mmCIF file of C-alpha atoms in Angstrom:
data_model
loop_
_atom_site.group_PDB
_atom_site.id
_atom_site.type_symbol
_atom_site.label_atom_id
_atom_site.label_comp_id
_atom_site.label_asym_id
_atom_site.label_seq_id
_atom_site.Cartn_x
_atom_site.Cartn_y
_atom_site.Cartn_z
ATOM 1 C CA MET A 381 -8.714 -26.007 31.128
ATOM 2 C CA LYS A 382 -6.188 -28.323 32.731
ATOM 3 C CA ILE A 383 -2.726 -28.362 31.168
ATOM 4 C CA ILE A 384 -0.501 -31.374 31.788
ATOM 5 C CA GLN A 385 3.019 -32.205 30.689
ATOM 6 C CA LYS A 386 3.605 -35.192 28.448
ATOM 7 C CA ASN A 387 6.789 -36.699 27.078
ATOM 8 C CA LEU A 388 7.104 -35.998 23.367
ATOM 9 C CA ALA A 389 8.030 -39.644 22.926
ATOM 10 C CA ASP A 390 4.553 -40.595 24.150
ATOM 11 C CA LEU A 391 2.741 -38.447 21.590
ATOM 12 C CA GLN A 392 1.674 -39.550 18.133
ATOM 13 C CA ARG A 393 1.178 -37.779 14.856
ATOM 14 C CA PRO A 394 -2.298 -38.225 13.360
ATOM 15 C CA GLU A 395 -2.591 -40.599 10.415
ATOM 16 C CA ARG A 396 -3.747 -37.676 8.289
ATOM 17 C CA ASN A 397 -3.211 -33.989 8.887
ATOM 18 C CA VAL A 398 -5.093 -31.254 7.048
ATOM 19 C CA ARG A 399 -2.190 -28.823 7.437
ATOM 20 C CA VAL A 400 1.094 -29.251 5.567
ATOM 21 C CA HIS A 401 3.998 -27.649 7.423
ATOM 22 C CA ASN A 402 6.756 -26.489 5.105
ATOM 23 C CA ALA A 403 10.374 -25.877 6.063
ATOM 24 C CA LYS A 404 9.887 -22.112 6.396
ATOM 25 C CA GLN A 405 7.001 -22.468 8.835
ATOM 26 C CA LEU A 406 8.848 -25.031 10.934
ATOM 27 C CA GLN A 407 11.830 -22.680 11.038
ATOM 28 C CA GLU A 408 9.602 -19.877 12.336
ATOM 29 C CA PHE A 409 8.129 -22.217 14.960
ATOM 30 C CA GLN A 410 11.669 -22.867 16.147
ATOM 31 C CA ARG A 411 12.440 -19.148 16.273
ATOM 32 C CA SER A 412 9.343 -18.623 18.395
ATOM 33 C CA LEU A 413 10.279 -21.436 20.775
ATOM 34 C CA LYS A 414 13.786 -20.034 21.198
ATOM 35 C CA MET A 415 12.449 -16.564 21.881
ATOM 36 C CA PHE A 416 9.358 -17.247 23.985
ATOM 37 C CA GLY A 417 9.296 -20.952 24.807
ATOM 38 C CA GLN A 418 6.065 -22.935 24.418
ATOM 39 C CA ILE A 419 3.239 -20.400 24.633
ATOM 40 C CA ARG A 420 0.307 -22.669 23.751
ATOM 41 C CA PRO A 421 -0.395 -26.308 24.555
ATOM 42 C CA LEU A 422 -0.640 -29.175 22.134
ATOM 43 C CA VAL A 423 -4.176 -30.554 21.922
ATOM 44 C CA ILE A 424 -4.252 -34.348 22.132
ATOM 45 C CA ASP A 425 -6.798 -37.098 22.680
ATOM 46 C CA GLU A 426 -6.666 -39.708 25.434
ATOM 47 C CA ALA A 427 -4.309 -41.884 23.368
ATOM 48 C CA GLY A 428 -1.810 -39.061 22.870
ATOM 49 C CA VAL A 429 -2.709 -38.426 19.208
ATOM 50 C CA ILE A 430 -2.101 -34.777 18.350
ATOM 51 C CA LEU A 431 -5.270 -33.005 17.185
ATOM 52 C CA ALA A 432 -3.870 -29.461 17.097
ATOM 53 C CA GLY A 433 -0.279 -28.257 17.188
ATOM 54 C CA ASN A 434 1.510 -30.652 14.865
ATOM 55 C CA GLY A 435 3.835 -27.960 13.505
ATOM 56 C CA LEU A 436 4.787 -26.916 17.022
ATOM 57 C CA TYR A 437 5.369 -30.579 17.915
ATOM 58 C CA GLU A 438 7.766 -31.013 14.963
ATOM 59 C CA ALA A 439 9.675 -27.885 15.944
ATOM 60 C CA MET A 440 9.986 -29.059 19.556
ATOM 61 C CA LEU A 441 11.402 -32.361 18.360
ATOM 62 C CA ALA A 442 13.943 -30.529 16.178
ATOM 63 C CA LEU A 443 15.057 -28.500 19.221
ATOM 64 C CA ASP A 444 15.391 -31.622 21.379
ATOM 65 C CA TYR A 445 12.521 -30.818 23.717
ATOM 66 C CA ILE A 446 11.713 -33.700 26.075
ATOM 67 C CA LYS A 447 8.297 -32.625 27.368
ATOM 68 C CA ALA A 448 5.461 -30.470 26.107
ATOM 69 C CA ASP A 449 2.471 -28.781 27.702
ATOM 70 C CA CYS A 450 -0.659 -30.562 26.520
ATOM 71 C CA TYR A 451 -4.413 -30.274 26.796
ATOM 72 C CA VAL A 452 -6.310 -33.545 26.620
ATOM 73 C CA ALA A 453 -9.566 -33.179 24.685
ATOM 74 C CA ALA A 454 -11.330 -36.193 26.170
ATOM 75 C CA GLY A 455 -14.575 -37.867 25.163
ATOM 76 C CA LEU A 456 -14.582 -36.797 21.500
ATOM 77 C CA SER A 457 -15.966 -39.030 18.774
ATOM 78 C CA GLU A 458 -13.907 -39.627 15.650
ATOM 79 C CA ALA A 459 -16.126 -37.171 13.783
ATOM 80 C CA GLN A 460 -15.603 -34.519 16.460
ATOM 81 C CA LYS A 461 -11.854 -35.008 16.337
ATOM 82 C CA LYS A 462 -11.887 -34.429 12.576
ATOM 83 C CA LYS A 463 -14.033 -31.304 13.035
ATOM 84 C CA LEU A 464 -11.655 -30.000 15.709
ATOM 85 C CA MET A 465 -8.676 -30.469 13.401
ATOM 86 C CA LEU A 466 -10.453 -28.725 10.537
ATOM 87 C CA ALA A 467 -11.712 -25.859 12.704
ATOM 88 C CA ASP A 468 -8.353 -25.249 14.398
ATOM 89 C CA ASN A 469 -6.616 -24.764 11.062
ATOM 90 C CA ARG A 470 -9.379 -22.847 9.335
ATOM 91 C CA ILE A 471 -10.453 -20.334 12.003
ATOM 92 C CA TYR A 472 -6.999 -18.736 12.222
ATOM 93 C CA ASP A 473 -6.969 -18.320 8.446
ATOM 94 C CA LEU A 474 -10.115 -16.171 8.611
ATOM 95 C CA GLY A 475 -8.443 -13.345 10.531
ATOM 96 C CA CYS A 476 -6.583 -10.422 8.978
ATOM 97 C CA ASP A 477 -4.028 -7.895 10.161
ATOM 98 C CA ASP A 478 -4.953 -4.441 11.428
ATOM 99 C CA ILE A 479 -2.478 -2.548 9.249
ATOM 100 C CA ASP A 480 -2.561 0.648 11.328
ATOM 101 C CA THR A 481 -1.771 -1.249 14.526
ATOM 102 C CA LEU A 482 0.883 -3.329 12.750
ATOM 103 C CA ASP A 483 2.596 -0.165 11.496
ATOM 104 C CA ALA A 484 2.358 1.410 14.950
ATOM 105 C CA PHE A 485 3.910 -1.635 16.641
ATOM 106 C CA ILE A 486 6.766 -1.735 14.118
ATOM 107 C CA LYS A 487 7.463 1.951 14.676
ATOM 108 C CA GLU A 488 7.336 1.552 18.468
ATOM 109 C CA LEU A 489 9.845 -1.312 18.309
ATOM 110 C CA GLY A 490 12.403 1.185 17.057
ATOM 111 C CA GLY A 491 14.096 -1.036 14.501
ATOM 112 C CA ASP A 492 14.099 -4.224 16.605
ATOM 113 C CA VAL A 493 12.141 -6.313 14.106
ATOM 114 C CA ASP A 494 13.411 -9.810 14.918
ATOM 115 C CA ILE A 495 9.916 -11.292 15.139
ATOM 116 C CA PRO A 496 9.081 -14.956 14.462
ATOM 117 C CA GLY A 497 6.778 -15.333 11.498
ATOM 118 C CA PHE A 498 7.944 -12.079 9.868
ATOM 119 C CA ASP A 499 10.751 -11.262 7.476
ATOM 120 C CA ALA A 500 13.000 -8.717 9.233
ATOM 121 C CA GLU A 501 14.009 -6.948 5.996
ATOM 122 C CA LEU A 502 10.374 -6.562 4.971
ATOM 123 C CA LEU A 503 9.440 -5.076 8.355
ATOM 124 C CA GLN A 504 12.349 -2.635 8.149
ATOM 125 C CA ALA A 505 11.165 -1.560 4.702
ATOM 126 C CA LEU A 506 7.636 -1.081 6.024
ATOM 127 C CA ALA A 507 8.969 1.016 8.901
ATOM 128 C CA LEU A 508 10.930 3.252 6.520
ATOM 129 C CA GLU A 509 7.926 3.640 4.200
ATOM 130 C CA ALA A 510 5.742 4.608 7.155
ATOM 131 C CA GLU A 511 8.243 7.278 8.247
ATOM 132 C CA ALA A 512 8.573 8.618 4.700
ATOM 133 C CA ALA A 513 4.793 8.780 4.363
ATOM 134 C CA SER A 514 4.523 10.649 7.667
ATOM 135 C CA GLU A 515 7.112 13.210 6.536
ATOM 136 C CA ALA A 516 5.340 13.654 3.208
ATOM 137 C CA LEU A 517 2.022 14.252 4.947
ATOM 138 C CA CYS A 518 3.607 16.797 7.297
ATOM 139 C CA GLU A 519 5.103 18.688 4.346
ATOM 140 C CA TYR A 520 1.966 18.490 2.207
ATOM 141 C CA GLY A 521 0.757 21.969 1.281
ATOM 142 C CA VAL A 522 3.913 23.709 2.516
ATOM 143 C CA ILE A 523 5.571 25.847 -0.199
ATOM 144 C CA ASP A 524 8.719 27.884 0.337
ATOM 145 C CA GLU A 525 8.656 31.683 -0.138
ATOM 146 C CA ALA A 526 10.472 31.630 -3.482
ATOM 147 C CA LYS A 527 7.962 29.181 -4.949
ATOM 148 C CA THR A 528 5.079 31.199 -3.555
ATOM 149 C CA ALA A 529 6.420 34.396 -5.196
ATOM 150 C CA GLU A 530 6.885 32.597 -8.509
ATOM 151 C CA ILE A 531 3.309 31.320 -8.476
ATOM 152 C CA ARG A 532 1.979 34.782 -7.535
ATOM 153 C CA ASN A 533 3.935 36.534 -10.340
ATOM 154 C CA THR A 534 2.783 34.001 -12.906
ATOM 155 C CA HIS A 535 -0.815 34.464 -11.809
ATOM 156 C CA GLU A 536 -0.508 38.255 -12.112
ATOM 157 C CA ARG A 537 0.955 38.005 -15.635
ATOM 158 C CA TYR A 538 -1.941 35.824 -16.746
ATOM 159 C CA GLN A 539 -4.393 38.305 -15.250
ATOM 160 C CA MET A 540 -2.787 41.188 -17.175
ATOM 161 C CA GLN A 541 -2.899 39.234 -20.424
ATOM 162 C CA GLU A 542 -6.548 38.357 -19.910
ATOM 163 C CA GLN A 543 -7.389 41.995 -19.115
ATOM 164 C CA THR A 544 -5.599 43.185 -22.286
ATOM 165 C CA LEU A 545 -7.581 40.767 -24.416
ATOM 166 C CA THR A 546 -10.820 41.816 -22.697
ATOM 167 C CA ASP A 547 -10.173 45.550 -23.303
ATOM 168 C CA ARG A 548 -9.213 45.038 -26.956
ATOM 169 C CA PRO A 549 -12.128 45.742 -29.420
ATOM 170 C CA ASN A 550 -13.730 42.735 -31.050
ATOM 171 C CA VAL A 551 -12.493 42.553 -34.650
ATOM 172 C CA SER A 552 -15.452 40.411 -35.647
ATOM 173 C CA ASP A 553 -17.766 43.379 -34.906
ATOM 174 C CA GLY A 554 -16.127 45.385 -37.674
ATOM 175 C CA VAL A 555 -13.965 47.563 -35.350
ATOM 176 C CA SER A 556 -10.201 47.391 -35.629
ATOM 177 C CA GLU A 557 -7.564 48.854 -33.369
ATOM 178 C CA PRO A 558 -6.329 52.315 -34.374
ATOM 179 C CA ARG A 559 -2.722 51.223 -34.757
ATOM 180 C CA LEU A 560 -3.791 48.546 -37.211
ATOM 181 C CA ALA A 561 -6.334 50.609 -39.090
ATOM 182 C CA GLU A 562 -4.024 51.361 -42.001
ATOM 183 C CA ASN A 563 -2.939 47.784 -42.472
ATOM 184 C CA VAL A 564 -5.966 45.737 -41.503
ATOM 185 C CA PRO A 565 -9.238 46.250 -43.343
ATOM 186 C CA ASN A 566 -12.641 45.591 -41.868
ATOM 187 C CA VAL A 567 -12.978 41.841 -41.422
ATOM 188 C CA SER A 568 -16.541 41.892 -42.617
ATOM 189 C CA SER A 569 -15.485 43.239 -46.040
ATOM 190 C CA PRO A 570 -11.891 42.276 -46.876
ATOM 191 C CA PRO A 571 -10.361 44.008 -49.888
ATOM 192 C CA PRO A 572 -9.534 42.123 -53.059
ATOM 193 C CA VAL A 573 -6.376 40.128 -52.867
ATOM 194 C CA SER A 574 -3.640 41.528 -55.075
ATOM 195 C CA ALA A 575 -1.850 39.425 -57.620
ATOM 196 C CA GLU A 576 1.342 39.700 -55.556
ATOM 197 C CA SER A 577 -0.294 37.972 -52.613
ATOM 198 C CA SER A 578 -2.615 35.451 -54.147
ATOM 199 C CA ARG A 579 -2.137 32.903 -51.322
ATOM 200 C CA PRO A 580 -5.230 32.386 -49.142
ATOM 201 C CA PHE A 581 -5.112 33.768 -45.608
ATOM 202 C CA VAL A 582 -7.230 34.331 -42.514
ATOM 203 C CA VAL A 583 -7.308 37.324 -40.187
ATOM 204 C CA CYS A 584 -6.502 36.707 -36.522
ATOM 205 C CA PRO A 585 -9.529 37.874 -34.474
ATOM 206 C CA LYS A 586 -7.248 38.999 -31.610
ATOM 207 C CA CYS A 587 -4.414 40.922 -33.262
ATOM 208 C CA GLY A 588 -5.815 41.551 -36.760
ATOM 209 C CA GLU A 589 -2.743 40.098 -38.464
ATOM 210 C CA ARG A 590 -3.047 38.087 -41.646
ATOM 211 C CA ILE A 591 -2.149 34.438 -41.308
ATOM 212 C CA TRP A 592 -1.084 33.017 -44.658
ATOM 213 C CA LEU A 593 -2.156 29.501 -45.433
#
């Protein structure tokens, strides 16, 4: 591909352009030009009509560029020129970022996130979130000794309570604990309720106590 230099004054905007360049995009084009210079040529036809690179052309004009690197796409029909303009704008839209690589690059830049096309504050936030996530992953599953002891003691208490309930006779089978024998009758044949305690109640199957309703 042969690249030639053309005066910007000799180039022409197309009558219709499928891409609308807003102020923000033109500003980022200018940032890129200031940082890197022109890194891709404008694509023009034999008459100097711009087929691809109109946003870059506008930014170069705003920065008082005199010349631009150009590639002349010669021999195209009007239909082919329209297809080229459509394809150039659409193909780049079909790509997507590799988030892992993007995060890695941001981290490797060490806080220097002045990058055309990106918001510096957003990149800084992403870098901080990535570092916080890394720290969280490193600490995941790590519990200090005090917390470990607390969890172990709680587990042991629950085990003792479960064992006590398991060893206790089943009241529903008609067997009550000796210490409650005088106060708690056999559940299967409760005694008549006295006039002094006429409220209805149920007997707790675990402790044998009456629960008044």
